[in-house]
Short mmCIF file of C-alpha atoms and ligand atoms in Angstrom, two decimals:
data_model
loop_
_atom_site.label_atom_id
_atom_site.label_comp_id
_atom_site.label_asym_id
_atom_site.label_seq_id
_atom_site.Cartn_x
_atom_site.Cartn_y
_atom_site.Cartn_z
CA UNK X 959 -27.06 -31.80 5.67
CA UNK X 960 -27.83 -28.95 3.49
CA UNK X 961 -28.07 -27.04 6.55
CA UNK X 962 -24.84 -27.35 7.43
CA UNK X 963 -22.72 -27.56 4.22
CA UNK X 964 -24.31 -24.12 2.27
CA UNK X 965 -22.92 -21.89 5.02
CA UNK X 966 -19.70 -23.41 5.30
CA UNK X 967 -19.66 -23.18 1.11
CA UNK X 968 -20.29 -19.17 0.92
CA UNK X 969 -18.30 -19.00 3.58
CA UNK X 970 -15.33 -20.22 1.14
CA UNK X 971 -16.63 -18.48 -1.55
CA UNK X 972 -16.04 -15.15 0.60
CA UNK X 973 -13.05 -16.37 1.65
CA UNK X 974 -11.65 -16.93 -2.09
CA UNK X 975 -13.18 -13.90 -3.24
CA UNK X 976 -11.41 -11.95 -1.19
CA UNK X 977 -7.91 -13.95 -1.76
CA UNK X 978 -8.52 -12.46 -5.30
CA UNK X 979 -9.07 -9.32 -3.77
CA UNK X 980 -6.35 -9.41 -2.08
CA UNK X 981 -3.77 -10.61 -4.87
CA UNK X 982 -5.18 -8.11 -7.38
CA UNK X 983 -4.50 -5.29 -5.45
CA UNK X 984 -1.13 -6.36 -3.37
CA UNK X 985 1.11 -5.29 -6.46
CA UNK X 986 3.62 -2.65 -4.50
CA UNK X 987 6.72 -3.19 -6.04
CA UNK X 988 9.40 -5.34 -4.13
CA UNK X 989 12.17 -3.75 -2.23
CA UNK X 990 14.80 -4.23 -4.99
CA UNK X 991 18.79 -3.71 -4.94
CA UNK X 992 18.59 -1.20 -7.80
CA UNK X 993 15.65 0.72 -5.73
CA UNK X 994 17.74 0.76 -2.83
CA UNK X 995 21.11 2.27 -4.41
CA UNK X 996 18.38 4.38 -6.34
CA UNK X 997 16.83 5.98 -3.04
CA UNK X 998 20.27 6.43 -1.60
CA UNK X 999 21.49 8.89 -3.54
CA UNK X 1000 18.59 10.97 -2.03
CA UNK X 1001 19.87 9.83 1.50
CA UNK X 1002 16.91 7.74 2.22
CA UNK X 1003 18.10 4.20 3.80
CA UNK X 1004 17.04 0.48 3.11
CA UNK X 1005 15.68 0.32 6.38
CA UNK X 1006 13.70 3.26 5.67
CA UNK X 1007 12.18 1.96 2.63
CA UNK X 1008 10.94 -1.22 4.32
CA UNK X 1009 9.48 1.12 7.13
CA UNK X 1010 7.78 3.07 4.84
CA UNK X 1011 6.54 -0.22 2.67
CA UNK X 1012 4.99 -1.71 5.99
CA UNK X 1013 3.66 1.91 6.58
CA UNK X 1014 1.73 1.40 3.48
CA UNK X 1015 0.57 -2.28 3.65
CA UNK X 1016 -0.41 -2.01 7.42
CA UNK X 1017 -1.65 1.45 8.33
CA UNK X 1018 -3.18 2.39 4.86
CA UNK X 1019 -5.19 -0.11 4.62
CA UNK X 1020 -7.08 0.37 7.95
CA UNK X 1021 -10.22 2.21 5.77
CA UNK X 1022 -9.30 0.77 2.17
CA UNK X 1023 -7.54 -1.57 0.01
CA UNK X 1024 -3.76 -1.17 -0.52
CA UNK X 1025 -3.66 0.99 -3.15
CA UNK X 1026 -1.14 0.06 -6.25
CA UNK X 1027 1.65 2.78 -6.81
CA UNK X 1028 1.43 2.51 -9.81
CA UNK X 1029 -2.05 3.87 -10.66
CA UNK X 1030 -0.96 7.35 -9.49
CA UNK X 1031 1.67 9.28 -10.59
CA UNK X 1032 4.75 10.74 -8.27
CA UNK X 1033 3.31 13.94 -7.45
CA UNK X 1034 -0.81 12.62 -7.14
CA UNK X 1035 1.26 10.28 -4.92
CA UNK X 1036 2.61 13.59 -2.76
CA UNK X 1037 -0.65 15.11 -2.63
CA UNK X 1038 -2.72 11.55 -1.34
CA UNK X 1039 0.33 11.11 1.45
CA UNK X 1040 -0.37 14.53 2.50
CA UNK X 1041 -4.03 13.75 2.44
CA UNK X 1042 -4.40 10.56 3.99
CA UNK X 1043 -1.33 10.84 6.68
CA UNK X 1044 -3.26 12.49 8.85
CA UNK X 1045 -6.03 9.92 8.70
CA UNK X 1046 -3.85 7.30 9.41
CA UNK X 1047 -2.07 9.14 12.34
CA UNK X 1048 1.39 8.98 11.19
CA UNK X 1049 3.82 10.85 12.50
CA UNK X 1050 6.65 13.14 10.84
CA UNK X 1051 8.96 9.94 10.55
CA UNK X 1052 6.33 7.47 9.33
CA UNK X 1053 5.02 10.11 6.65
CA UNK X 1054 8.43 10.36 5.17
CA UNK X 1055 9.68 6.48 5.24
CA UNK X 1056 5.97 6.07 3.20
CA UNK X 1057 6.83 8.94 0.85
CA UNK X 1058 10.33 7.72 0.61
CA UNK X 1059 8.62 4.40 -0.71
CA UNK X 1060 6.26 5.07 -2.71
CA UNK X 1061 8.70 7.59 -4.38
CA UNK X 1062 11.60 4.59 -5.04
CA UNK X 1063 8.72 2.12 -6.17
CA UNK X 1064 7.23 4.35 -8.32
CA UNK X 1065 10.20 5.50 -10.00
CA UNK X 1066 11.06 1.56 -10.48
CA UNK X 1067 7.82 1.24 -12.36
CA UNK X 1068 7.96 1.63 -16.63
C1 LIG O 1955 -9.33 6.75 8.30
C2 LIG O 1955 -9.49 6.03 7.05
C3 LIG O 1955 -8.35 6.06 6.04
C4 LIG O 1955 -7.03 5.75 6.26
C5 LIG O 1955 -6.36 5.30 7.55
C6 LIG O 1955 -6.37 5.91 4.97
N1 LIG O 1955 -7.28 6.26 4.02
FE1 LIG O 1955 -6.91 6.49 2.01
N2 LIG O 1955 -8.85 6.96 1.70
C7 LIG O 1955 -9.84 7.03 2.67
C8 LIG O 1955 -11.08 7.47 2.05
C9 LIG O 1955 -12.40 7.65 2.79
C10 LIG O 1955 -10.82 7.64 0.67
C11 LIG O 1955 -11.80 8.09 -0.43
C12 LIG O 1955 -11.43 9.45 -0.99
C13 LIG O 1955 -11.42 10.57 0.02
O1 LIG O 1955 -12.22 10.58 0.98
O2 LIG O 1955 -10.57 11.49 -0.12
C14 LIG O 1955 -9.42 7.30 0.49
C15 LIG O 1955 -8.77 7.30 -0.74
C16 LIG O 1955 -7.45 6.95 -0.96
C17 LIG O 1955 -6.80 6.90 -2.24
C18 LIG O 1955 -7.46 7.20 -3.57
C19 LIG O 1955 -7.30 8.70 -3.82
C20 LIG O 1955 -8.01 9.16 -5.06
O3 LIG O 1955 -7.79 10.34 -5.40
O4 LIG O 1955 -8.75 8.40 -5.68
C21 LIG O 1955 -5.50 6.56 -2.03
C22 LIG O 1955 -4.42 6.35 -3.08
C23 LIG O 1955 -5.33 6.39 -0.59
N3 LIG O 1955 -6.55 6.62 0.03
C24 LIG O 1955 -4.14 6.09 0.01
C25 LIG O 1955 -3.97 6.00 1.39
C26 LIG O 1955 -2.68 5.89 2.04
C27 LIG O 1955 -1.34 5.89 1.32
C28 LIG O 1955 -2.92 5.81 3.38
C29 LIG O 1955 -1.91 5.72 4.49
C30 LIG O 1955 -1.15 6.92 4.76
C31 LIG O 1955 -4.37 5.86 3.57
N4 LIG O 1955 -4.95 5.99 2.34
C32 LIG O 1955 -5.01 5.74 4.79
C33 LIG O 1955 -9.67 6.73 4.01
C34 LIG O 1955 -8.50 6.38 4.63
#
């Protein structure tokens, strides 16, 4: 009995752990009306901004955890997309829909 039952409980210790994990760090800022009319006045569409939000919570966390926006500023932000694009194999389009998010979210931040 005891056999069975302590894998199957670290199993869902693991499991909750990383639910934690995964809440604590998932804190990218919603795509919100005001971000949207925000981002448009530098010609950068809705659509791109959820493009460049799945960017970020799909292909940037193949290595890592999704990183919150708002631990770095705007322009550490520039720098780590220039850094890390290549490492996630994005292409011109992809690079700029994930700067063009991070950039709106960030600025929504206090
Ligand atoms: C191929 C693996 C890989 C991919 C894909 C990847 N990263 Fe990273 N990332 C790393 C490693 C390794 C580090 C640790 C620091 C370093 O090596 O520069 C890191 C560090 C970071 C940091 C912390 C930087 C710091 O100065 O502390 C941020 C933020 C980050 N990555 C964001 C991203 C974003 C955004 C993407 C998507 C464009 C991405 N990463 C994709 C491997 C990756």
């Amino acid at each position: 009995m005891n056999l069975i039952s302590r894998p199957a409980l670290s199993s869902a210790c693991i499991f909750s752990a990383l639910l934690f994990w995964i809440a604590g760090c998932a804190t990218q800022p919603a795509i919100s009306p005001a971000m949207i009319s925000r981002a448009a006045t530098n010609g950068v569409s809705e659509s791109d901004l959820v493009r460049g939000h799945a960017v970020l919570t799909s292909q940037c966390t193949a290595c890592h955890g999704l990183q919150p926006v708002g631990r770095y500023s705007l322009k550490e932000w520039r720098d780590i997309v220039d850094d890390m694009s290549p490492r996630a194999k994005l292409n011109a389009l992809q690079k700029s829909q994930l700067l063009a998010y991070v950039t709106a979210a960030r600025e929504s931040l206090p």
